[in-house]
Backbone as CSV, one residue per row, in Angstrom:
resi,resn,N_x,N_y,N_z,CA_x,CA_y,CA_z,C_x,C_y,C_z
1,UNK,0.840,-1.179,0.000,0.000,0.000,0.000,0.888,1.246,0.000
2,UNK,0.335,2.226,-1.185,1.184,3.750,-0.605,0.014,4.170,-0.123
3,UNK,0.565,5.452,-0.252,-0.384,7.195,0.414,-0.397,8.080,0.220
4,UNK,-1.347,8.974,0.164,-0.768,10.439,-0.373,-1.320,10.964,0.953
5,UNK,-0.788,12.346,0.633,-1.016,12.873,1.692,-0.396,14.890,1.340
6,UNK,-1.318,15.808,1.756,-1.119,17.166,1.257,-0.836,17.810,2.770
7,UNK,-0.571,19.196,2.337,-0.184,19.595,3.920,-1.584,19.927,4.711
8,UNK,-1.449,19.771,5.741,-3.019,19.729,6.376,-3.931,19.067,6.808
9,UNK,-3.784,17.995,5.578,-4.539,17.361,5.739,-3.943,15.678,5.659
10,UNK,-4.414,14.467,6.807,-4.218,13.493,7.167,-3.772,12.488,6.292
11,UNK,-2.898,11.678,6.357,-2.358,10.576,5.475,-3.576,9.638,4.970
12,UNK,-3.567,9.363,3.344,-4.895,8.441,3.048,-4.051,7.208,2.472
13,UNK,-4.326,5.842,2.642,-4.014,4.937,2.188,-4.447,4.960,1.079
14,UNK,-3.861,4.229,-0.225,-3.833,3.561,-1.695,-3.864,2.911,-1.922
15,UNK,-4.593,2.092,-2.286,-4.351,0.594,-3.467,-3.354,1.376,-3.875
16,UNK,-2.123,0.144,-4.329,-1.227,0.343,-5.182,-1.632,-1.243,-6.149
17,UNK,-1.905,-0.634,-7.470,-2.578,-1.546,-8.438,-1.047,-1.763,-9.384
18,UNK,-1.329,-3.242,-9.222,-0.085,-4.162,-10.430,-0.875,-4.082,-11.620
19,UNK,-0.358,-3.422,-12.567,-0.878,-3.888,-14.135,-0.396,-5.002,-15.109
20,UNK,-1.063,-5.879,-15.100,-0.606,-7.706,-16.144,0.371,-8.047,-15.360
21,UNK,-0.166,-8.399,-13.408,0.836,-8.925,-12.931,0.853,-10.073,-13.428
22,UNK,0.365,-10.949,-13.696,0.515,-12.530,-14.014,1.567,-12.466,-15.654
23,UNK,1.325,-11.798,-16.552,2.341,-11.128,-17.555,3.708,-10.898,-17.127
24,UNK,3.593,-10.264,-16.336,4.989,-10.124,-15.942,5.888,-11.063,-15.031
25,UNK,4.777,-11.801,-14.194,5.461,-12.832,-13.723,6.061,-14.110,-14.388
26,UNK,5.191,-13.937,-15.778,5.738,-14.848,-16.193,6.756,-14.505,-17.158
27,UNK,6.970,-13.420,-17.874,8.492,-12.849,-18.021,9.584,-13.132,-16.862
28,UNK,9.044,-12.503,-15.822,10.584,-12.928,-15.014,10.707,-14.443,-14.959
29,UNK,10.123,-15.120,-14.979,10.266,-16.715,-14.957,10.877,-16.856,-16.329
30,UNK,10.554,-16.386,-17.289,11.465,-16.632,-18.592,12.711,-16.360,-18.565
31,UNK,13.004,-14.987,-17.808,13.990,-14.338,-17.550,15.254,-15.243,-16.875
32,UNK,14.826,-15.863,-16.102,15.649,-16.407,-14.815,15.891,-17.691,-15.696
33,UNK,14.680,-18.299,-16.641,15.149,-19.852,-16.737,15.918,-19.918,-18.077
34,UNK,16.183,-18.636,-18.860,17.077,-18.568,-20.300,18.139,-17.703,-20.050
35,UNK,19.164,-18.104,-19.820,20.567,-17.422,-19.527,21.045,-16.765,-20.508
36,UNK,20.727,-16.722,-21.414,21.359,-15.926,-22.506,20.538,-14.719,-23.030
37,UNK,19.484,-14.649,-22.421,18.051,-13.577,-22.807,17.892,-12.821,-21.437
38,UNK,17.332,-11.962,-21.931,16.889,-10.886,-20.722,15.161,-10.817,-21.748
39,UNK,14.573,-10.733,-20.717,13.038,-11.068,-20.850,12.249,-9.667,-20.272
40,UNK,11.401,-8.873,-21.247,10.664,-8.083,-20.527,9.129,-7.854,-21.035
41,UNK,8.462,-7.771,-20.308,6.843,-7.467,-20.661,6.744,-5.816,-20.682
42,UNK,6.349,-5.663,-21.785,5.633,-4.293,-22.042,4.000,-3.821,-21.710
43,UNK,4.053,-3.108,-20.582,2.466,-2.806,-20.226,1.507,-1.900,-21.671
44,UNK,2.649,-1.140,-22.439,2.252,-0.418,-23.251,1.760,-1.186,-24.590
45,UNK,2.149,-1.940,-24.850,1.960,-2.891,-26.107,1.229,-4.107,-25.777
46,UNK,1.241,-4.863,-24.503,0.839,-6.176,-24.092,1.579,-6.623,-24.519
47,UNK,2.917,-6.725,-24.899,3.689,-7.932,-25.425,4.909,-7.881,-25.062
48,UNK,5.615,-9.149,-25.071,6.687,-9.555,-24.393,8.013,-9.738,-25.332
49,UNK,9.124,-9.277,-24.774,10.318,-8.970,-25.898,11.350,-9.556,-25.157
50,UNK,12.234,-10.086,-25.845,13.622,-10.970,-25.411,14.690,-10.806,-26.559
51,UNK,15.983,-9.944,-25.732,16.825,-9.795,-25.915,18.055,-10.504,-25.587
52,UNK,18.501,-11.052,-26.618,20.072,-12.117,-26.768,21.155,-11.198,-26.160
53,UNK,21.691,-11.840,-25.352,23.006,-10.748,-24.541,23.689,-11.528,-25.087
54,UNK,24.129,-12.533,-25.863,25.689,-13.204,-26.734,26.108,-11.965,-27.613
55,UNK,27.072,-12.048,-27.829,27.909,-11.075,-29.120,27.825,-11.644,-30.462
56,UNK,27.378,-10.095,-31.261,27.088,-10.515,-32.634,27.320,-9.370,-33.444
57,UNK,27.143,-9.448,-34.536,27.095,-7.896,-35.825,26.105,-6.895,-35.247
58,UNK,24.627,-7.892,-34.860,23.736,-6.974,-34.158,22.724,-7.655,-33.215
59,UNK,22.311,-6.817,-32.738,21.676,-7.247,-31.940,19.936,-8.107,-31.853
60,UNK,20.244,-9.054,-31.177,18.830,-10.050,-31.380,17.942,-9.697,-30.614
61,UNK,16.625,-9.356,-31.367,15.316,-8.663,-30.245,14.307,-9.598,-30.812
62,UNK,13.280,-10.488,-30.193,12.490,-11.151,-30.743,11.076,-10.790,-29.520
63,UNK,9.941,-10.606,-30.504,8.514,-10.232,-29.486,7.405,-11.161,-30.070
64,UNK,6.935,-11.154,-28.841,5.625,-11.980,-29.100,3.978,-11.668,-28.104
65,UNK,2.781,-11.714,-28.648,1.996,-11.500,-27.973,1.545,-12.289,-26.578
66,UNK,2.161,-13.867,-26.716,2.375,-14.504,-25.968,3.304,-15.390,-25.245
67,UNK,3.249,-16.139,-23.898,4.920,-16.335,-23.246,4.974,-17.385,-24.257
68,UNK,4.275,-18.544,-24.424,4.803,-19.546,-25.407,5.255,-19.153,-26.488
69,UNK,4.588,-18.196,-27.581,5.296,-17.937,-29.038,6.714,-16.994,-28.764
70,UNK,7.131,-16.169,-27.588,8.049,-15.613,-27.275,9.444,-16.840,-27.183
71,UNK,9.219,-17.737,-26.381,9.672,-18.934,-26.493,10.330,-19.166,-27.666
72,UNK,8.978,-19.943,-28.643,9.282,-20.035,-29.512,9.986,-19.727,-30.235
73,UNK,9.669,-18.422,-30.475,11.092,-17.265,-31.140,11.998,-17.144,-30.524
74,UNK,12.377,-17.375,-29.417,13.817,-17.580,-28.824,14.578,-18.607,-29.389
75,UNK,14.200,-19.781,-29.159,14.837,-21.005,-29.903,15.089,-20.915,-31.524
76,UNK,14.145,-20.458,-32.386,14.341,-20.189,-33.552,15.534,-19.160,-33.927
77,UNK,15.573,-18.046,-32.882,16.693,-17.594,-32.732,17.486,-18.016,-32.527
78,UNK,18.026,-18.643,-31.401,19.306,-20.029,-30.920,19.504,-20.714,-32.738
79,UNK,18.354,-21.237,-32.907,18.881,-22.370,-34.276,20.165,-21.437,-34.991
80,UNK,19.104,-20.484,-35.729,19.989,-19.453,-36.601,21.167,-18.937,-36.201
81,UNK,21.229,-18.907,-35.333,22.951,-18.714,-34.772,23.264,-19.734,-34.698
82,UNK,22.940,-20.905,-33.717,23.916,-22.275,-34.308,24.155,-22.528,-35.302
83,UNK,23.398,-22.419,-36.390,23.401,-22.955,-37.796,24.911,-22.151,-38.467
84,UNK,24.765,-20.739,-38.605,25.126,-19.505,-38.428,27.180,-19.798,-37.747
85,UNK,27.381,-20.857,-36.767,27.973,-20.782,-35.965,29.091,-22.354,-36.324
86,UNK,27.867,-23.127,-37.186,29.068,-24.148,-37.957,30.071,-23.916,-38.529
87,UNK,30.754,-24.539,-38.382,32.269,-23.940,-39.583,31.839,-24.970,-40.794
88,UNK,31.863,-23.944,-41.920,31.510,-24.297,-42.977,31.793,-25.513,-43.739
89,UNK,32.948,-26.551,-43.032,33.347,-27.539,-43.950,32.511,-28.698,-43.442
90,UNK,32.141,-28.433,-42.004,30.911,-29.750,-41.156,29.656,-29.163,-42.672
91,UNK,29.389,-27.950,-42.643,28.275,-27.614,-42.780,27.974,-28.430,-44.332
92,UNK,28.944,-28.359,-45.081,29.052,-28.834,-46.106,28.749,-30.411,-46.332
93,UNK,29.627,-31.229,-45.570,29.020,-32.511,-45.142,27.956,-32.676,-44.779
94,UNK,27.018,-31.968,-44.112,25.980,-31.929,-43.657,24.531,-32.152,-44.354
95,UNK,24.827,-30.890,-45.618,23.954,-31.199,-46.744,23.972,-32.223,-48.027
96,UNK,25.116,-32.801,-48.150,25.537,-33.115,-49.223,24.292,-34.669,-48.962
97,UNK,23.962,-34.600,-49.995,22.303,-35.330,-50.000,22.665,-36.566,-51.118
98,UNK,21.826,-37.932,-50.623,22.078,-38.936,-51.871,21.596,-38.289,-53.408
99,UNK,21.377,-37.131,-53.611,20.905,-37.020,-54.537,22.166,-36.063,-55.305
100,UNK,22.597,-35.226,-54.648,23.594,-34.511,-54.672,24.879,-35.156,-55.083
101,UNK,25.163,-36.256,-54.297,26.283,-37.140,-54.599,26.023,-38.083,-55.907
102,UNK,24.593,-38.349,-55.914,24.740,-39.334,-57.482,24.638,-37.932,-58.707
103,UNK,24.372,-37.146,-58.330,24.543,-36.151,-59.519,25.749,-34.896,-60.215
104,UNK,27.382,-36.013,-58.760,28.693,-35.612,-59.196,29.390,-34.731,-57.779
105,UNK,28.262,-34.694,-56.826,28.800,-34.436,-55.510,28.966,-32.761,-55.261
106,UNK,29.124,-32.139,-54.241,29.117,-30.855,-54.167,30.378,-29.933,-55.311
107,UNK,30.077,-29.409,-55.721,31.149,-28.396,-56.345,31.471,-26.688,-55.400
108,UNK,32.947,-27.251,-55.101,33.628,-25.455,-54.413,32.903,-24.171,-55.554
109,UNK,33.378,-23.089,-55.003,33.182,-21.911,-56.072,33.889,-22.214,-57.041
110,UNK,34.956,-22.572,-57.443,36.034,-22.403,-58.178,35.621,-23.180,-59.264
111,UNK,34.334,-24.259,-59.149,34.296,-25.023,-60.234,34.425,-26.868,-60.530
112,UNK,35.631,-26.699,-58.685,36.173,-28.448,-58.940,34.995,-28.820,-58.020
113,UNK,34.745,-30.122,-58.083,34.011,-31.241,-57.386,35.158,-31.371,-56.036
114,UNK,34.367,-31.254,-55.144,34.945,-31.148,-53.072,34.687,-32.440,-52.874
């Protein structure tokens, strides 16, 4: 509870009103259980935004109207940087597809068959 209170006249108690406490509680629970995100609910928008604290070119902001699709877009984020984060010669093995190989196998830029 606060109070206001003017000169003169006697101290009045307040509701002090939480706006989308259950919203926000469940941001900080996102917050605490993804170590690499900082998690915040916006009272102004209704929606919830998560920011990647890893180092990059730029910076990762992903929002969602809800905690699950926020989620969601977190991990989809994670992929794209893992993916993002292969060194290119796994990555290469990776795709090289039975179809790919019976049709002469990956080719470098340069032209030769890898």
């Amino acid at each position: 509870m606060t109070g206001r209170h003017r000169d003169g006249l006697p101290y009045a108690p307040v509701y002090r009103r939480v706006w989308d406490g259950p919203a926000r509680a469940e941001a900080e629970r996102i917050d605490r259980a993804w170590a690499e995100w900082t998690v915040l609910y916006s009272l102004g928008r209704r929606c919830f935004y998560a920011m990647a604290v890893w180092d990059g070119p730029r910076p990762v902001i992903v929002e969602d109207g809800t905690a699950d699709g926020l989620k969601e877009r977190m991990r989809e984020a994670e992929m794209i940087r893992a993916i993002r984060l292969v060194p290119p010669s796994l990555a290469r093995r990776g795709r090289l597809s039975s179809e790919a190989a019976g049709a002469g196998g990956w080719r470098s830029p340069g032209g030769r068959a890898a």
